[in-house]
Coordinates of C-alpha atoms and ligand atoms in Angstrom, one line a residue:
X11 CA 116.1 136.0 105.7
X12 CA 113.3 138.0 105.7
X13 CA 109.8 137.3 104.0
X14 CA 108.7 139.6 100.9
X15 CA 105.4 141.5 101.1
X16 CA 104.1 139.1 98.4
X17 CA 104.0 136.1 100.8
X18 CA 102.4 138.3 103.6
X19 CA 99.5 139.3 100.9
X20 CA 99.1 135.9 99.8
X21 CA 98.4 134.5 103.4
X22 CA 96.4 137.6 104.3
X23 CA 94.3 136.9 101.0
X24 CA 93.9 133.4 101.9
X25 CA 92.8 134.1 105.5
X26 CA 90.3 136.7 104.1
X27 CA 89.1 134.1 101.9
X28 CA 87.7 131.9 104.5
X29 CA 84.6 132.2 106.4
X30 CA 86.3 131.2 109.6
X31 CA 89.8 132.6 111.2
X32 CA 92.8 130.5 110.4
X33 CA 95.0 128.9 112.9
X34 CA 97.9 126.5 111.6
X35 CA 97.5 123.0 113.2
X36 CA 98.8 120.5 110.6
X37 CA 100.8 120.3 107.7
X38 CA 100.3 117.7 104.7
X39 CA 103.5 116.7 103.4
X40 CA 104.0 115.5 99.9
X41 CA 106.3 112.8 99.9
X42 CA 108.3 112.7 96.6
X43 CA 110.6 116.0 95.5
X44 CA 109.1 117.3 99.4
X45 CA 110.9 114.8 101.9
X46 CA 112.7 112.5 99.5
X47 CA 115.0 113.3 96.5
X48 CA 113.5 110.4 94.5
X49 CA 112.4 112.3 91.5
X50 CA 115.6 111.9 89.5
X51 CA 114.9 108.3 89.9
X52 CA 111.2 108.2 89.1
X53 CA 111.9 110.6 86.1
X54 CA 115.0 108.2 84.8
X55 CA 112.6 105.3 85.2
X56 CA 110.0 106.6 83.3
X57 CA 112.3 107.8 80.7
X58 CA 113.8 104.3 80.1
X59 CA 110.3 102.4 80.3
X60 CA 108.7 104.6 77.7
X61 CA 111.9 104.1 75.6
X62 CA 111.2 100.3 75.6
X63 CA 107.7 101.0 74.3
X64 CA 108.9 103.3 71.4
X65 CA 108.3 106.6 73.2
X66 CA 111.0 109.3 73.3
X67 CA 109.9 111.2 76.4
X68 CA 111.1 114.4 77.1
X69 CA 113.2 115.3 80.0
X70 CA 110.7 117.8 81.6
X71 CA 107.4 115.2 81.3
X72 CA 108.0 113.3 84.3
X73 CA 108.3 116.3 86.5
X74 CA 105.1 118.1 84.8
X75 CA 103.2 114.5 85.8
X76 CA 104.6 113.9 88.8
X77 CA 102.2 113.1 91.3
X78 CA 99.4 111.6 89.4
X79 CA 99.2 107.8 89.1
X80 CA 101.3 105.5 86.5
X81 CA 98.2 104.9 84.4
X82 CA 96.9 108.4 83.9
X83 CA 100.7 109.6 83.0
X84 CA 100.8 106.4 80.6
X85 CA 97.6 107.3 78.9
X86 CA 98.4 111.0 78.6
X87 CA 101.8 110.7 77.2
X88 CA 100.8 108.5 74.4
X89 CA 97.8 110.9 73.6
X90 CA 100.2 113.7 73.6
X91 CA 103.3 112.3 71.7
X92 CA 102.0 109.3 69.4
X93 CA 98.4 110.5 69.1
X94 CA 96.7 107.5 69.9
X95 CA 94.7 105.6 73.0
X96 CA 96.3 103.0 74.8
X97 CA 94.7 99.7 76.2
X98 CA 94.5 99.1 79.8
X99 CA 96.5 96.0 79.7
X100 CA 99.6 97.9 77.7
X101 CA 99.5 100.6 80.1
X102 CA 99.8 98.2 83.0
X103 CA 102.6 96.4 81.1
X104 CA 104.3 100.0 81.0
X105 CA 103.5 100.7 84.6
X106 CA 104.9 97.0 85.5
X107 CA 108.1 98.2 83.6
X108 CA 108.4 101.3 85.3
X109 CA 108.0 100.4 89.0
X110 CA 110.7 97.3 87.9
X111 CA 113.0 100.0 87.1
X112 CA 112.4 102.4 89.9
X113 CA 113.2 99.5 92.6
X114 CA 116.7 98.9 90.6
X115 CA 117.6 102.7 91.4
X116 CA 119.5 103.6 94.4
X117 CA 117.5 104.5 97.6
X118 CA 116.5 108.2 97.5
X119 CA 118.3 110.4 99.8
X120 CA 116.3 112.6 102.2
X121 CA 116.0 116.2 101.1
X122 CA 117.9 118.4 103.5
X123 CA 117.0 120.2 105.7
X124 CA 113.5 118.4 105.9
X125 CA 114.1 116.5 108.7
X126 CA 114.9 119.7 110.7
X127 CA 112.1 121.6 109.7
X128 CA 109.7 118.4 110.7
X129 CA 111.5 118.5 114.1
X130 CA 110.6 122.3 114.5
X131 CA 107.1 121.8 113.3
X132 CA 106.6 119.1 115.8
X133 CA 108.0 121.3 118.4
X134 CA 105.2 123.5 117.6
X135 CA 102.6 121.1 118.1
X136 CA 101.7 120.9 114.4
X137 CA 100.5 117.6 113.0
X138 CA 102.4 116.0 110.6
X139 CA 100.4 113.8 107.8
X140 CA 101.8 112.5 104.5
X141 CA 100.0 112.6 101.3
X142 CA 101.5 110.7 98.6
X143 CA 100.7 109.2 94.9
X144 CA 103.2 106.5 96.2
X145 CA 102.5 102.9 96.8
X146 CA 106.0 101.9 97.3
X147 CA 106.5 98.9 99.6
X148 CA 108.7 100.0 102.9
X149 CA 107.8 103.3 102.5
X150 CA 106.6 103.8 106.5
X151 CA 109.6 102.3 107.6
X152 CA 111.8 104.7 105.8
X153 CA 110.1 107.8 106.7
X154 CA 110.0 106.8 110.5
X155 CA 113.6 106.1 110.6
X156 CA 115.1 109.1 108.5
X157 CA 112.4 111.2 110.2
X158 CA 113.2 110.2 113.7
X159 CA 110.0 109.1 114.6
X160 CA 108.1 112.3 113.5
X161 CA 105.5 110.9 111.3
X162 CA 103.1 108.1 112.5
X163 CA 102.1 105.2 110.2
X164 CA 98.3 106.0 110.7
X165 CA 98.6 109.6 109.6
X166 CA 99.7 108.8 105.8
X167 CA 97.1 108.8 102.7
X168 CA 98.8 106.7 100.1
X169 CA 97.9 105.4 96.4
X170 CA 96.2 102.8 97.9
X171 CA 93.7 105.2 99.6
X172 CA 92.4 106.6 96.8
X173 CA 91.0 106.0 93.4
X174 CA 91.9 109.3 91.8
X175 CA 95.4 110.4 92.2
X176 CA 96.6 114.3 91.8
X177 CA 95.4 116.3 90.2
X178 CA 92.4 115.1 91.4
X179 CA 91.4 116.7 95.1
X180 CA 90.7 113.2 96.1
X181 CA 94.3 112.5 98.1
X182 CA 93.8 116.3 100.0
X183 CA 90.1 115.7 100.6
X184 CA 91.1 112.4 102.1
X185 CA 93.5 113.5 104.4
X186 CA 91.2 116.3 105.2
X187 CA 88.3 113.6 106.3
X188 CA 91.0 111.1 108.0
X189 CA 92.9 113.5 110.0
X190 CA 89.9 116.0 110.9
X191 CA 91.9 119.2 109.9
X192 CA 90.0 121.4 107.3
X193 CA 91.3 124.1 105.4
X194 CA 91.1 126.8 108.5
X195 CA 93.8 124.4 110.3
X196 CA 95.9 122.9 107.3
X197 CA 98.1 123.4 105.1
X198 CA 99.8 121.7 102.2
X199 CA 103.7 121.6 101.1
X200 CA 104.1 120.3 97.6
X201 CA 106.9 120.4 94.7
X202 CA 104.9 119.4 91.6
X203 CA 102.0 121.3 89.7
X204 CA 99.7 118.5 89.7
X205 CA 100.2 118.5 93.6
X206 CA 99.7 122.0 93.7
X207 CA 96.5 121.7 91.5
X208 CA 95.2 118.7 93.6
X209 CA 95.6 120.5 97.0
X210 CA 94.2 124.0 95.6
X211 CA 91.3 122.1 94.6
X212 CA 90.5 120.5 97.7
X213 CA 90.6 124.2 99.1
X214 CA 94.1 124.2 101.0
X215 CA 96.5 126.8 101.3
X216 CA 99.5 125.5 99.8
X217 CA 103.2 126.2 100.0
X218 CA 105.3 125.0 96.5
X219 CA 109.1 124.4 97.1
X220 CA 110.8 124.2 93.6
X221 CA 113.0 121.0 94.3
X222 CA 112.9 120.0 90.2
X223 CA 114.2 121.5 87.1
X224 CA 110.9 123.3 86.2
X225 CA 110.6 127.1 86.0
X226 CA 109.0 128.6 89.4
X227 CA 105.9 129.6 87.0
X228 CA 104.7 126.2 86.6
X229 CA 103.8 126.2 90.1
X230 CA 102.5 129.5 90.4
X231 CA 100.2 129.2 87.5
X232 CA 98.9 125.9 88.9
X233 CA 97.6 127.8 91.8
X234 CA 100.6 127.8 94.5
X235 CA 99.6 130.6 97.4
X236 CA 103.4 130.7 97.8
X237 CA 106.3 129.4 95.8
X238 CA 110.0 128.8 97.4
X239 CA 113.1 128.0 95.5
X240 CA 114.5 125.6 97.9
X241 CA 114.1 123.4 100.9
X242 CA 116.9 125.6 102.6
X243 CA 114.4 128.9 102.0
X244 CA 111.6 127.0 103.6
X245 CA 113.5 126.4 106.5
X246 CA 115.1 129.8 107.0
X247 CA 111.6 131.4 106.1
X248 CA 109.4 129.0 108.7
X249 CA 109.4 131.0 112.2
X250 CA 107.9 133.6 110.0
X251 CA 105.5 131.8 108.1
X252 CA 104.6 129.9 111.1
X253 CA 103.7 133.4 113.0
X254 CA 101.7 134.6 110.1
X255 CA 99.7 131.3 109.6
X256 CA 98.9 131.3 113.3
X257 CA 95.7 133.4 114.9
Ligands
CA29 CA1 106.0 115.5 94.6

């Protein structure tokens, strides 16, 4: 598989937009929908939780809202579909219910072939961080076992580290601050429109992989520099992308 011209142009445009030269030294990985195939379970939990509170949530909405905090999603959906504001108490109740339904779901599978990609990236001496809107317990243990120790506990930004979730830039700004890698040395791998918006608002080069049911346009319109169809495509193109993203 070879890289098409539009990808090369996107990378060159990005490099030219920076005041300094670019050299890839770090990747900020989103988690749900990038490392784990957890989105179908999140989506079903959302649909069931909203249904219990009288809101019939269309199937694409969990994917359109992916990456943002639960409260933000709940407020937005009631505004959109029931034309009303909800109290914080009510939103908290639905949030709790969604989390309870999610814990009843089976454990999410790793998205193949991401362990191979992460291993390849490690061999290239590129740092690996996880930037997620999730705050699931036991998250690190699972990351560590599935990804063969290629992620480290202190190299994570979770929902517990930020006040404002995606699409706010805060999660990625925190990642830049904590890791010390800025937009001349780090890129983002995301799968959701709001995640892409967050990364772009933080000024980072963003590769989107379309692992869910949305149209790829939703990712390009959110500002992704590159949109790929699958994790397989990312792995196949990685050696060339790495070369283009290095000095
Ligand atoms: Ca995601």
